């Protein structure tokens, strides 16, 4: 996405944010539209966020819990998507373990699809809400120093953040242990390092990624305590950043592993605000994609 | 990978909001989509191609006069007649302020809310006039009605900020807008206000009423009645949104503007 597009979406999201503060959190913009969330991977935040966003806009939602659907009988993604389309759904929100799956759903059904996370590829709505959160605190994204710390290799959040932030002119530093960094990153527009001090030095924003315990079983790091000692974000380590640094986390947090509880509960941690901004961003996207005739 | 033809017929542009990335098979469909989204939503009209402007004209809109801008460029310069100059505007606003105070027996309970773009400076001017007459400072807010429009399936207006930092419960809300046309904008504003609270009354003040009401809604305070044909439009310029204070009647805005 280009900077202009990102700005447009973020501006729209900022206006939608105000609706969440009203006594009646409903506007009739998408009345009569039907949104289907199709999540092949577990999610609290993203799925609920999309549902609430759709409902606030007066759209109707249906949620496919894949574990209780015919997918367990072996139904393919394509058939699942076409079946739901045949019920009159207007837009899909898809999270899938395969990269590119949302794109396939769109080409099979001809309906708009919002990617809620595909494999290790991207999580664009998270990227957008991260940028909105940063913008609310830092005004301008250009020239900001953003450090993203954690399991970069498996993180679609890191990728979406990186592409979005660099498009907006920010300087992105990706940091993690060597085993959790992707092997090939030369073509990425970010600084990739295993040195935490270097990544945090003078940073305006620190985004802490979740450490997945499964990676420990795969032998990618020795123990959570070891990870915390080397890469955990603590108040001590944050001293290397700018004094007005903000700390973000896409959630869910492993307190004491990648982020210490003091940091998570501190005033400069904007983690809860991220969640609220997430609803606003998803409202903006649903409105922009569904509103208007034939739209795109 | 299954064949795309099996979906039946030409595949429309897929609208995945997936930023461009190094993923090998990701086509930049999102980028194309967003350019189209941006162009359609840009009210300035400069980015729109003529064809899209024609389509926009033929379709209903809350504000028929506004559609003229989609026709590309600075339409106001052609064949327009001044129906109110800045002095007349000023006097009308002062007179409306007097009427508001008279009808409401004072200015204590009123708040003034301007509707989206040009209603906002209107609201501010009215509030200033009320303050000079009664020495009371009515709260001023702004309301964006994009999400309450009745033609959202046909166009996609840019969503702007709604800024009402005070409670409207139990107060008299005076809505302010520049032009009153079909009444649909007012209908949307009424719905929006009802979602924000429970005012004791809602009144409507406009600078120009151009006729062609389509709903049983009418303004309470009117600066000037200017009967217009469907093909004409009223263009209001008001500071600080614009550089000048003037109201134009623009003839022959193209195809008849139905709303």
Coordinates of C-alpha atoms in Angstrom, one line a residue, chain A residues 148-152 174-181 193-195 227 231:
Chain A
X148 CA 10.1 -4.7 16.6
X149 CA 11.4 -7.4 18.9
X150 CA 10.7 -11.1 19.0
X151 CA 10.0 -14.0 16.8
X152 CA 10.4 -12.2 13.5
X174 CA 13.8 -6.0 13.5
X175 CA 15.4 -7.8 16.4
X176 CA 15.4 -11.3 17.7
X177 CA 17.7 -14.2 18.4
X178 CA 19.3 -15.7 15.3
X179 CA 17.1 -18.8 15.4
X180 CA 14.0 -16.6 15.2
X181 CA 15.1 -14.4 12.4
X193 CA 19.8 -7.4 14.0
X194 CA 20.3 -9.8 16.9
X195 CA 21.6 -7.0 19.0
X227 CA 14.8 -15.7 26.2
X231 CA 15.5 -10.3 24.7

